[in-house]
Amino acid sequence: MDFETTGLWPEKHDRAVELAVVHSDPDGTITGRWETIINPGRDLGRQDIHGVTAREVLSAPPFGGIASDLIDLLSGRVIVAHNASFDIRFLDGELNRLGYWPGAPYARLCTMRAARTMLDGGCRLVDCCAAFDIELSGAHRASVDAYATAQLLGAFIASSRRSDWDDLLLSAPALVPYEGQRMPWLAREGVAPYSPGFLERIIDRIPDVSETHEQAEYLALMERCLLDRYLSEHEKNALVDLAGRYGIGRSTVEKLHHDYFLALVRLAWADGIVTEAERTDIQAVGELLEIAPDVVDYTLADDSPWRAAGAEQLSQTVSGFALQSGDEIVLTGEMTRPRSDWEARLRELGYVPKPAVTKKVSLVVAADPDSLSGKARKARDYGIPIVGEEWLISTLEG
């Protein structure tokens, strides 16, 4: 499930403007998809992100008009969302306005929290999808994000024991039906794809600097607020409220801001160059996160150690690279041998084939070493060598 919203505070005045639901079988197979835009009865908030227009919502149902069908779709199922606390808050906020109580707590799963354990790396949706080569084109549209989350869930299930999910499936309650008007759902058509700027593109690649699930959710909310390089009073209050709710103290917030800023700088220098546009964005983020100006200037200086580290990473090659028994290897692209054959051969030789790119992976083997696949991009972000199938053949079979 995924909501697009007018803002961050369903408990106050923010409302849902789009909703998508995807059904999956217990093995992760996708079996159904539904989506609708929603008339929130107020202004639409960040239209530059979600792309819903006032003209569209004039014909859209209010939340009360789709609530009966939505409860039917959720009843007896585990609700899965990426940063589930955000989407569940909006679900609760909208249903509370209707005076509805489901009769039992929802069974829920947060794929962002699961990613912190299963991927050991960035936990944003785009980051997780890249690790598994799941396409995410047109993010910030509810149907796109919900479908990608469902595919991510399937990848998690496929790469773990089925028994790990059984208790969660058995906990899903039947919900009390909502007896309201059933209005047709209205899907968006012909929406121009969202075009992220430098800051959002680089945010998608920043390694996870949080130490707890709660800190990860704080950073996820913070990133939503940073996209336009401006923190409104509503956004500041939402961040303060979330930090207070999770017991994240001032010193921890300051450390999160500091670590996040340095990770942003490190990625900006990864190609050895920080352009003027990138520099402007980084300075803006530094100011919003209350990073000392001299620290910001030092990280962007020509003699900055982060510049030297970026140049060193840029010059890395696989010459002299040697694999060791137990190393994790990821395959991507269509190779001359079936992937299952290569995976079986790698296991015979003592290596561990993996479906996703994490920081623990030692090597990525691509049908095309210049591949633009999500897995290849993640490997470059993490400084993991990428080789072609020919290198694998000559090294392992030569």
PDB file of N, CA and C in Angstrom, residues 81-173:
ATOM      1  N   ALA A  81       4.175  -1.765   3.542  1.00  0.00           N
ATOM      2  CA  ALA A  81       4.493  -0.451   2.956  1.00  0.00           C
ATOM      3  C   ALA A  81       5.956  -0.143   3.224  1.00  0.00           C
ATOM      4  N   HIS A  82       6.506   0.734   2.396  1.00  0.00           N
ATOM      5  CA  HIS A  82       7.892   1.173   2.603  1.00  0.00           C
ATOM      6  C   HIS A  82       7.846   2.432   3.448  1.00  0.00           C
ATOM      7  N   ASN A  83       8.414   2.348   4.645  1.00  0.00           N
ATOM      8  CA  ASN A  83       8.202   3.339   5.710  1.00  0.00           C
ATOM      9  C   ASN A  83       6.743   3.260   6.144  1.00  0.00           C
ATOM     10  N   ALA A  84       6.376   2.080   6.625  1.00  0.00           N
ATOM     11  CA  ALA A  84       4.971   1.772   6.913  1.00  0.00           C
ATOM     12  C   ALA A  84       4.364   2.708   7.944  1.00  0.00           C
ATOM     13  N   SER A  85       5.141   3.215   8.874  1.00  0.00           N
ATOM     14  CA  SER A  85       4.567   4.094   9.895  1.00  0.00           C
ATOM     15  C   SER A  85       3.937   5.325   9.252  1.00  0.00           C
ATOM     16  N   PHE A  86       4.541   5.827   8.172  1.00  0.00           N
ATOM     17  CA  PHE A  86       3.999   6.992   7.477  1.00  0.00           C
ATOM     18  C   PHE A  86       2.646   6.655   6.841  1.00  0.00           C
ATOM     19  N   ASP A  87       2.587   5.551   6.092  1.00  0.00           N
ATOM     20  CA  ASP A  87       1.350   5.195   5.394  1.00  0.00           C
ATOM     21  C   ASP A  87       0.254   4.764   6.361  1.00  0.00           C
ATOM     22  N   ILE A  88       0.627   4.047   7.431  1.00  0.00           N
ATOM     23  CA  ILE A  88      -0.383   3.635   8.412  1.00  0.00           C
ATOM     24  C   ILE A  88      -0.951   4.853   9.131  1.00  0.00           C
ATOM     25  N   ARG A  89      -0.118   5.849   9.401  1.00  0.00           N
ATOM     26  CA  ARG A  89      -0.618   7.074  10.030  1.00  0.00           C
ATOM     27  C   ARG A  89      -1.660   7.747   9.153  1.00  0.00           C
ATOM     28  N   PHE A  90      -1.425   7.779   7.837  1.00  0.00           N
ATOM     29  CA  PHE A  90      -2.415   8.392   6.950  1.00  0.00           C
ATOM     30  C   PHE A  90      -3.654   7.517   6.814  1.00  0.00           C
ATOM     31  N   LEU A  91      -3.479   6.201   6.813  1.00  0.00           N
ATOM     32  CA  LEU A  91      -4.639   5.310   6.806  1.00  0.00           C
ATOM     33  C   LEU A  91      -5.491   5.551   8.049  1.00  0.00           C
ATOM     34  N   ASP A  92      -4.851   5.569   9.207  1.00  0.00           N
ATOM     35  CA  ASP A  92      -5.578   5.820  10.459  1.00  0.00           C
ATOM     36  C   ASP A  92      -6.221   7.202  10.465  1.00  0.00           C
ATOM     37  N   GLY A  93      -5.470   8.206   9.985  1.00  0.00           N
ATOM     38  CA  GLY A  93      -5.997   9.564   9.996  1.00  0.00           C
ATOM     39  C   GLY A  93      -7.261   9.689   9.166  1.00  0.00           C
ATOM     40  N   GLU A  94      -7.251   9.101   7.971  1.00  0.00           N
ATOM     41  CA  GLU A  94      -8.423   9.173   7.104  1.00  0.00           C
ATOM     42  C   GLU A  94      -9.589   8.368   7.675  1.00  0.00           C
ATOM     43  N   LEU A  95      -9.318   7.190   8.214  1.00  0.00           N
ATOM     44  CA  LEU A  95     -10.399   6.366   8.764  1.00  0.00           C
ATOM     45  C   LEU A  95     -10.960   6.970  10.054  1.00  0.00           C
ATOM     46  N   ASN A  96     -10.089   7.583  10.842  1.00  0.00           N
ATOM     47  CA  ASN A  96     -10.577   8.233  12.075  1.00  0.00           C
ATOM     48  C   ASN A  96     -11.549   9.364  11.745  1.00  0.00           C
ATOM     49  N   ARG A  97     -11.301  10.077  10.663  1.00  0.00           N
ATOM     50  CA  ARG A  97     -12.216  11.149  10.272  1.00  0.00           C
ATOM     51  C   ARG A  97     -13.598  10.599   9.917  1.00  0.00           C
ATOM     52  N   LEU A  98     -13.630   9.320   9.523  1.00  0.00           N
ATOM     53  CA  LEU A  98     -14.912   8.682   9.191  1.00  0.00           C
ATOM     54  C   LEU A  98     -15.544   8.008  10.399  1.00  0.00           C
ATOM     55  N   GLY A  99     -14.858   8.074  11.551  1.00  0.00           N
ATOM     56  CA  GLY A  99     -15.364   7.416  12.745  1.00  0.00           C
ATOM     57  C   GLY A  99     -15.269   5.903  12.681  1.00  0.00           C
ATOM     58  N   TYR A 100     -14.321   5.393  11.905  1.00  0.00           N
ATOM     59  CA  TYR A 100     -14.190   3.941  11.719  1.00  0.00           C
ATOM     60  C   TYR A 100     -13.095   3.372  12.596  1.00  0.00           C
ATOM     61  N   TRP A 101     -13.363   2.182  13.176  1.00  0.00           N
ATOM     62  CA  TRP A 101     -12.359   1.413  13.917  1.00  0.00           C
ATOM     63  C   TRP A 101     -12.328   0.007  13.337  1.00  0.00           C
ATOM     64  N   PRO A 102     -11.170  -0.524  12.962  1.00  0.00           N
ATOM     65  CA  PRO A 102     -11.100  -1.814  12.267  1.00  0.00           C
ATOM     66  C   PRO A 102     -11.447  -3.027  13.121  1.00  0.00           C
ATOM     67  N   GLY A 103     -11.503  -2.854  14.446  1.00  0.00           N
ATOM     68  CA  GLY A 103     -11.855  -3.967  15.311  1.00  0.00           C
ATOM     69  C   GLY A 103     -10.669  -4.710  15.869  1.00  0.00           C
ATOM     70  N   ALA A 104      -9.505  -4.557  15.272  1.00  0.00           N
ATOM     71  CA  ALA A 104      -8.273  -5.211  15.739  1.00  0.00           C
ATOM     72  C   ALA A 104      -7.085  -4.468  15.133  1.00  0.00           C
ATOM     73  N   PRO A 105      -5.926  -4.510  15.788  1.00  0.00           N
ATOM     74  CA  PRO A 105      -4.742  -3.868  15.203  1.00  0.00           C
ATOM     75  C   PRO A 105      -4.373  -4.529  13.876  1.00  0.00           C
ATOM     76  N   TYR A 106      -3.912  -3.730  12.929  1.00  0.00           N
ATOM     77  CA  TYR A 106      -3.474  -4.281  11.651  1.00  0.00           C
ATOM     78  C   TYR A 106      -2.239  -5.158  11.840  1.00  0.00           C
ATOM     79  N   ALA A 107      -2.134  -6.198  11.023  1.00  0.00           N
ATOM     80  CA  ALA A 107      -0.846  -6.878  10.853  1.00  0.00           C
ATOM     81  C   ALA A 107      -0.077  -6.073   9.814  1.00  0.00           C
ATOM     82  N   ARG A 108       1.154  -5.729  10.113  1.00  0.00           N
ATOM     83  CA  ARG A 108       1.890  -4.834   9.217  1.00  0.00           C
ATOM     84  C   ARG A 108       3.329  -5.279   9.045  1.00  0.00           C
ATOM     85  N   LEU A 109       3.908  -4.880   7.921  1.00  0.00           N
ATOM     86  CA  LEU A 109       5.321  -5.128   7.652  1.00  0.00           C
ATOM     87  C   LEU A 109       5.886  -3.899   6.957  1.00  0.00           C
ATOM     88  N   CYS A 110       7.005  -3.416   7.451  1.00  0.00           N
ATOM     89  CA  CYS A 110       7.688  -2.281   6.837  1.00  0.00           C
ATOM     90  C   CYS A 110       8.890  -2.795   6.052  1.00  0.00           C
ATOM     91  N   THR A 111       8.851  -2.654   4.729  1.00  0.00           N
ATOM     92  CA  THR A 111       9.981  -3.123   3.930  1.00  0.00           C
ATOM     93  C   THR A 111      11.217  -2.254   4.138  1.00  0.00           C
ATOM     94  N   MET A 112      11.045  -1.005   4.588  1.00  0.00           N
ATOM     95  CA  MET A 112      12.209  -0.177   4.897  1.00  0.00           C
ATOM     96  C   MET A 112      12.945  -0.740   6.108  1.00  0.00           C
ATOM     97  N   ARG A 113      12.191  -1.130   7.128  1.00  0.00           N
ATOM     98  CA  ARG A 113      12.819  -1.749   8.298  1.00  0.00           C
ATOM     99  C   ARG A 113      13.438  -3.092   7.929  1.00  0.00           C
ATOM    100  N   ALA A 114      12.734  -3.884   7.113  1.00  0.00           N
ATOM    101  CA  ALA A 114      13.267  -5.184   6.707  1.00  0.00           C
ATOM    102  C   ALA A 114      14.573  -5.022   5.937  1.00  0.00           C
ATOM    103  N   ALA A 115      14.655  -3.955   5.128  1.00  0.00           N
ATOM    104  CA  ALA A 115      15.852  -3.737   4.323  1.00  0.00           C
ATOM    105  C   ALA A 115      17.076  -3.471   5.182  1.00  0.00           C
ATOM    106  N   ARG A 116      16.885  -2.836   6.329  1.00  0.00           N
ATOM    107  CA  ARG A 116      18.024  -2.562   7.207  1.00  0.00           C
ATOM    108  C   ARG A 116      18.692  -3.858   7.633  1.00  0.00           C
ATOM    109  N   THR A 117      17.904  -4.923   7.778  1.00  0.00           N
ATOM    110  CA  THR A 117      18.449  -6.218   8.181  1.00  0.00           C
ATOM    111  C   THR A 117      18.889  -7.041   6.980  1.00  0.00           C
ATOM    112  N   MET A 118      18.075  -7.047   5.929  1.00  0.00           N
ATOM    113  CA  MET A 118      18.305  -7.973   4.826  1.00  0.00           C
ATOM    114  C   MET A 118      19.289  -7.449   3.795  1.00  0.00           C
ATOM    115  N   LEU A 119      19.434  -6.135   3.678  1.00  0.00           N
ATOM    116  CA  LEU A 119      20.323  -5.571   2.671  1.00  0.00           C
ATOM    117  C   LEU A 119      21.569  -4.933   3.247  1.00  0.00           C
ATOM    118  N   ASP A 120      21.550  -4.600   4.527  1.00  0.00           N
ATOM    119  CA  ASP A 120      22.741  -4.041   5.168  1.00  0.00           C
ATOM    120  C   ASP A 120      23.276  -2.847   4.379  1.00  0.00           C
ATOM    121  N   GLY A 121      22.376  -1.989   3.917  1.00  0.00           N
ATOM    122  CA  GLY A 121      22.794  -0.825   3.146  1.00  0.00           C
ATOM    123  C   GLY A 121      21.691   0.205   3.155  1.00  0.00           C
ATOM    124  N   GLY A 122      21.641   1.014   2.104  1.00  0.00           N
ATOM    125  CA  GLY A 122      20.605   2.026   2.009  1.00  0.00           C
ATOM    126  C   GLY A 122      19.220   1.397   2.071  1.00  0.00           C
ATOM    127  N   CYS A 123      18.287   2.066   2.751  1.00  0.00           N
ATOM    128  CA  CYS A 123      16.965   1.471   2.934  1.00  0.00           C
ATOM    129  C   CYS A 123      15.862   2.275   2.261  1.00  0.00           C
ATOM    130  N   ARG A 124      16.205   3.281   1.430  1.00  0.00           N
ATOM    131  CA  ARG A 124      15.178   3.964   0.657  1.00  0.00           C
ATOM    132  C   ARG A 124      14.628   3.011  -0.391  1.00  0.00           C
ATOM    133  N   LEU A 125      13.397   3.265  -0.837  1.00  0.00           N
ATOM    134  CA  LEU A 125      12.772   2.364  -1.801  1.00  0.00           C
ATOM    135  C   LEU A 125      13.595   2.259  -3.072  1.00  0.00           C
ATOM    136  N   VAL A 126      14.050   3.389  -3.603  1.00  0.00           N
ATOM    137  CA  VAL A 126      14.819   3.354  -4.838  1.00  0.00           C
ATOM    138  C   VAL A 126      16.125   2.601  -4.643  1.00  0.00           C
ATOM    139  N   ASP A 127      16.722   2.711  -3.467  1.00  0.00           N
ATOM    140  CA  ASP A 127      17.962   2.026  -3.149  1.00  0.00           C
ATOM    141  C   ASP A 127      17.738   0.519  -3.082  1.00  0.00           C
ATOM    142  N   CYS A 128      16.673   0.108  -2.412  1.00  0.00           N
ATOM    143  CA  CYS A 128      16.350  -1.315  -2.286  1.00  0.00           C
ATOM    144  C   CYS A 128      16.032  -1.922  -3.644  1.00  0.00           C
ATOM    145  N   CYS A 129      15.274  -1.186  -4.467  1.00  0.00           N
ATOM    146  CA  CYS A 129      14.925  -1.693  -5.789  1.00  0.00           C
ATOM    147  C   CYS A 129      16.169  -1.863  -6.654  1.00  0.00           C
ATOM    148  N   ALA A 130      17.099  -0.919  -6.559  1.00  0.00           N
ATOM    149  CA  ALA A 130      18.337  -1.029  -7.326  1.00  0.00           C
ATOM    150  C   ALA A 130      19.115  -2.275  -6.930  1.00  0.00           C
ATOM    151  N   ALA A 131      19.113  -2.604  -5.647  1.00  0.00           N
ATOM    152  CA  ALA A 131      19.872  -3.768  -5.171  1.00  0.00           C
ATOM    153  C   ALA A 131      19.379  -5.057  -5.802  1.00  0.00           C
ATOM    154  N   PHE A 132      18.080  -5.124  -6.140  1.00  0.00           N
ATOM    155  CA  PHE A 132      17.497  -6.320  -6.746  1.00  0.00           C
ATOM    156  C   PHE A 132      17.195  -6.142  -8.236  1.00  0.00           C
ATOM    157  N   ASP A 133      17.584  -5.023  -8.830  1.00  0.00           N
ATOM    158  CA  ASP A 133      17.261  -4.718 -10.229  1.00  0.00           C
ATOM    159  C   ASP A 133      15.758  -4.648 -10.465  1.00  0.00           C
ATOM    160  N   ILE A 134      15.023  -4.115  -9.495  1.00  0.00           N
ATOM    161  CA  ILE A 134      13.590  -3.891  -9.656  1.00  0.00           C
ATOM    162  C   ILE A 134      13.389  -2.504 -10.256  1.00  0.00           C
ATOM    163  N   GLU A 135      12.638  -2.420 -11.329  1.00  0.00           N
ATOM    164  CA  GLU A 135      12.440  -1.129 -11.986  1.00  0.00           C
ATOM    165  C   GLU A 135      11.581  -0.210 -11.120  1.00  0.00           C
ATOM    166  N   LEU A 136      12.016   1.026 -11.004  1.00  0.00           N
ATOM    167  CA  LEU A 136      11.247   2.042 -10.284  1.00  0.00           C
ATOM    168  C   LEU A 136      11.253   3.299 -11.135  1.00  0.00           C
ATOM    169  N   SER A 137      10.360   3.345 -12.089  1.00  0.00           N
ATOM    170  CA  SER A 137      10.282   4.465 -13.013  1.00  0.00           C
ATOM    171  C   SER A 137       8.998   5.237 -12.737  1.00  0.00           C
ATOM    172  N   GLY A 138       9.139   6.490 -12.369  1.00  0.00           N
ATOM    173  CA  GLY A 138       7.965   7.293 -12.039  1.00  0.00           C
ATOM    174  C   GLY A 138       7.651   7.284 -10.567  1.00  0.00           C
ATOM    175  N   ALA A 139       8.701   7.268  -9.728  1.00  0.00           N
ATOM    176  CA  ALA A 139       8.503   7.272  -8.272  1.00  0.00           C
ATOM    177  C   ALA A 139       7.678   8.492  -7.867  1.00  0.00           C
ATOM    178  N   HIS A 140       7.066   8.411  -6.692  1.00  0.00           N
ATOM    179  CA  HIS A 140       6.153   9.424  -6.156  1.00  0.00           C
ATOM    180  C   HIS A 140       4.795   9.382  -6.859  1.00  0.00           C
ATOM    181  N   ARG A 141       4.516   8.285  -7.510  1.00  0.00           N
ATOM    182  CA  ARG A 141       3.158   7.968  -7.916  1.00  0.00           C
ATOM    183  C   ARG A 141       2.774   6.733  -7.127  1.00  0.00           C
ATOM    184  N   ALA A 142       1.608   6.754  -6.490  1.00  0.00           N
ATOM    185  CA  ALA A 142       1.259   5.685  -5.550  1.00  0.00           C
ATOM    186  C   ALA A 142       1.309   4.314  -6.202  1.00  0.00           C
ATOM    187  N   SER A 143       0.794   4.186  -7.431  1.00  0.00           N
ATOM    188  CA  SER A 143       0.767   2.880  -8.085  1.00  0.00           C
ATOM    189  C   SER A 143       2.171   2.356  -8.352  1.00  0.00           C
ATOM    190  N   VAL A 144       3.089   3.263  -8.717  1.00  0.00           N
ATOM    191  CA  VAL A 144       4.468   2.865  -8.989  1.00  0.00           C
ATOM    192  C   VAL A 144       5.156   2.411  -7.709  1.00  0.00           C
ATOM    193  N   ASP A 145       5.033   3.199  -6.647  1.00  0.00           N
ATOM    194  CA  ASP A 145       5.709   2.873  -5.390  1.00  0.00           C
ATOM    195  C   ASP A 145       5.124   1.608  -4.752  1.00  0.00           C
ATOM    196  N   ALA A 146       3.801   1.441  -4.816  1.00  0.00           N
ATOM    197  CA  ALA A 146       3.182   0.256  -4.227  1.00  0.00           C
ATOM    198  C   ALA A 146       3.593  -1.000  -4.990  1.00  0.00           C
ATOM    199  N   TYR A 147       3.622  -0.924  -6.317  1.00  0.00           N
ATOM    200  CA  TYR A 147       4.004  -2.088  -7.128  1.00  0.00           C
ATOM    201  C   TYR A 147       5.470  -2.452  -6.890  1.00  0.00           C
ATOM    202  N   ALA A 148       6.336  -1.428  -6.810  1.00  0.00           N
ATOM    203  CA  ALA A 148       7.749  -1.694  -6.543  1.00  0.00           C
ATOM    204  C   ALA A 148       7.923  -2.305  -5.154  1.00  0.00           C
ATOM    205  N   THR A 149       7.151  -1.823  -4.173  1.00  0.00           N
ATOM    206  CA  THR A 149       7.227  -2.389  -2.821  1.00  0.00           C
ATOM    207  C   THR A 149       6.787  -3.839  -2.809  1.00  0.00           C
ATOM    208  N   ALA A 150       5.751  -4.160  -3.585  1.00  0.00           N
ATOM    209  CA  ALA A 150       5.299  -5.548  -3.674  1.00  0.00           C
ATOM    210  C   ALA A 150       6.370  -6.434  -4.302  1.00  0.00           C
ATOM    211  N   GLN A 151       7.047  -5.935  -5.324  1.00  0.00           N
ATOM    212  CA  GLN A 151       8.138  -6.703  -5.931  1.00  0.00           C
ATOM    213  C   GLN A 151       9.295  -6.874  -4.953  1.00  0.00           C
ATOM    214  N   LEU A 152       9.574  -5.822  -4.187  1.00  0.00           N
ATOM    215  CA  LEU A 152      10.633  -5.904  -3.179  1.00  0.00           C
ATOM    216  C   LEU A 152      10.285  -6.944  -2.123  1.00  0.00           C
ATOM    217  N   LEU A 153       9.031  -6.953  -1.678  1.00  0.00           N
ATOM    218  CA  LEU A 153       8.594  -7.965  -0.723  1.00  0.00           C
ATOM    219  C   LEU A 153       8.819  -9.357  -1.301  1.00  0.00           C
ATOM    220  N   GLY A 154       8.450  -9.561  -2.569  1.00  0.00           N
ATOM    221  CA  GLY A 154       8.663 -10.863  -3.195  1.00  0.00           C
ATOM    222  C   GLY A 154      10.132 -11.262  -3.213  1.00  0.00           C
ATOM    223  N   ALA A 155      11.010 -10.280  -3.453  1.00  0.00           N
ATOM    224  CA  ALA A 155      12.446 -10.561  -3.453  1.00  0.00           C
ATOM    225  C   ALA A 155      12.930 -10.935  -2.055  1.00  0.00           C
ATOM    226  N   PHE A 156      12.420 -10.239  -1.036  1.00  0.00           N
ATOM    227  CA  PHE A 156      12.783 -10.580   0.342  1.00  0.00           C
ATOM    228  C   PHE A 156      12.325 -11.997   0.687  1.00  0.00           C
ATOM    229  N   ILE A 157      11.095 -12.329   0.314  1.00  0.00           N
ATOM    230  CA  ILE A 157      10.572 -13.661   0.615  1.00  0.00           C
ATOM    231  C   ILE A 157      11.400 -14.730  -0.091  1.00  0.00           C
ATOM    232  N   ALA A 158      11.735 -14.480  -1.369  1.00  0.00           N
ATOM    233  CA  ALA A 158      12.487 -15.463  -2.148  1.00  0.00           C
ATOM    234  C   ALA A 158      13.888 -15.688  -1.600  1.00  0.00           C
ATOM    235  N   SER A 159      14.454 -14.676  -0.931  1.00  0.00           N
ATOM    236  CA  SER A 159      15.830 -14.793  -0.441  1.00  0.00           C
ATOM    237  C   SER A 159      15.895 -15.139   1.044  1.00  0.00           C
ATOM    238  N   SER A 160      14.774 -15.583   1.612  1.00  0.00           N
ATOM    239  CA  SER A 160      14.766 -15.980   3.022  1.00  0.00           C
ATOM    240  C   SER A 160      13.906 -17.223   3.177  1.00  0.00           C
ATOM    241  N   ARG A 161      13.831 -17.725   4.392  1.00  0.00           N
ATOM    242  CA  ARG A 161      13.035 -18.924   4.646  1.00  0.00           C
ATOM    243  C   ARG A 161      11.561 -18.566   4.707  1.00  0.00           C
ATOM    244  N   ARG A 162      10.735 -19.379   4.070  1.00  0.00           N
ATOM    245  CA  ARG A 162       9.288 -19.131   4.075  1.00  0.00           C
ATOM    246  C   ARG A 162       8.747 -19.120   5.505  1.00  0.00           C
ATOM    247  N   SER A 163       9.314 -19.943   6.367  1.00  0.00           N
ATOM    248  CA  SER A 163       8.819 -20.011   7.745  1.00  0.00           C
ATOM    249  C   SER A 163       8.973 -18.686   8.477  1.00  0.00           C
ATOM    250  N   ASP A 164       9.906 -17.830   8.008  1.00  0.00           N
ATOM    251  CA  ASP A 164      10.113 -16.541   8.653  1.00  0.00           C
ATOM    252  C   ASP A 164       8.872 -15.645   8.537  1.00  0.00           C
ATOM    253  N   TRP A 165       8.010 -15.934   7.558  1.00  0.00           N
ATOM    254  CA  TRP A 165       6.873 -15.068   7.273  1.00  0.00           C
ATOM    255  C   TRP A 165       5.552 -15.656   7.783  1.00  0.00           C
ATOM    256  N   ASP A 166       5.573 -16.942   8.180  1.00  0.00           N
ATOM    257  CA  ASP A 166       4.321 -17.632   8.502  1.00  0.00           C
ATOM    258  C   ASP A 166       3.573 -16.989   9.667  1.00  0.00           C
ATOM    259  N   ASP A 167       4.287 -16.670  10.740  1.00  0.00           N
ATOM    260  CA  ASP A 167       3.612 -16.095  11.914  1.00  0.00           C
ATOM    261  C   ASP A 167       2.953 -14.767  11.573  1.00  0.00           C
ATOM    262  N   LEU A 168       3.626 -13.963  10.737  1.00  0.00           N
ATOM    263  CA  LEU A 168       3.071 -12.682  10.345  1.00  0.00           C
ATOM    264  C   LEU A 168       1.790 -12.876   9.536  1.00  0.00           C
ATOM    265  N   LEU A 169       1.806 -13.831   8.617  1.00  0.00           N
ATOM    266  CA  LEU A 169       0.620 -14.101   7.803  1.00  0.00           C
ATOM    267  C   LEU A 169      -0.550 -14.553   8.661  1.00  0.00           C
ATOM    268  N   LEU A 170      -0.265 -15.373   9.662  1.00  0.00           N
ATOM    269  CA  LEU A 170      -1.333 -15.890  10.520  1.00  0.00           C
ATOM    270  C   LEU A 170      -1.911 -14.813  11.441  1.00  0.00           C
ATOM    271  N   SER A 171      -1.190 -13.711  11.610  1.00  0.00           N
ATOM    272  CA  SER A 171      -1.648 -12.662  12.532  1.00  0.00           C
ATOM    273  C   SER A 171      -2.597 -11.664  11.879  1.00  0.00           C
ATOM    274  N   ALA A 172      -2.812 -11.784  10.559  1.00  0.00           N
ATOM    275  CA  ALA A 172      -3.634 -10.791   9.857  1.00  0.00           C
ATOM    276  C   ALA A 172      -5.104 -10.942  10.230  1.00  0.00           C
ATOM    277  N   PRO A 173      -5.725  -9.917  10.807  1.00  0.00           N
ATOM    278  CA  PRO A 173      -7.110 -10.041  11.267  1.00  0.00           C
ATOM    279  C   PRO A 173      -8.125  -9.730  10.169  1.00  0.00           C
TER     280      PRO A 173
END
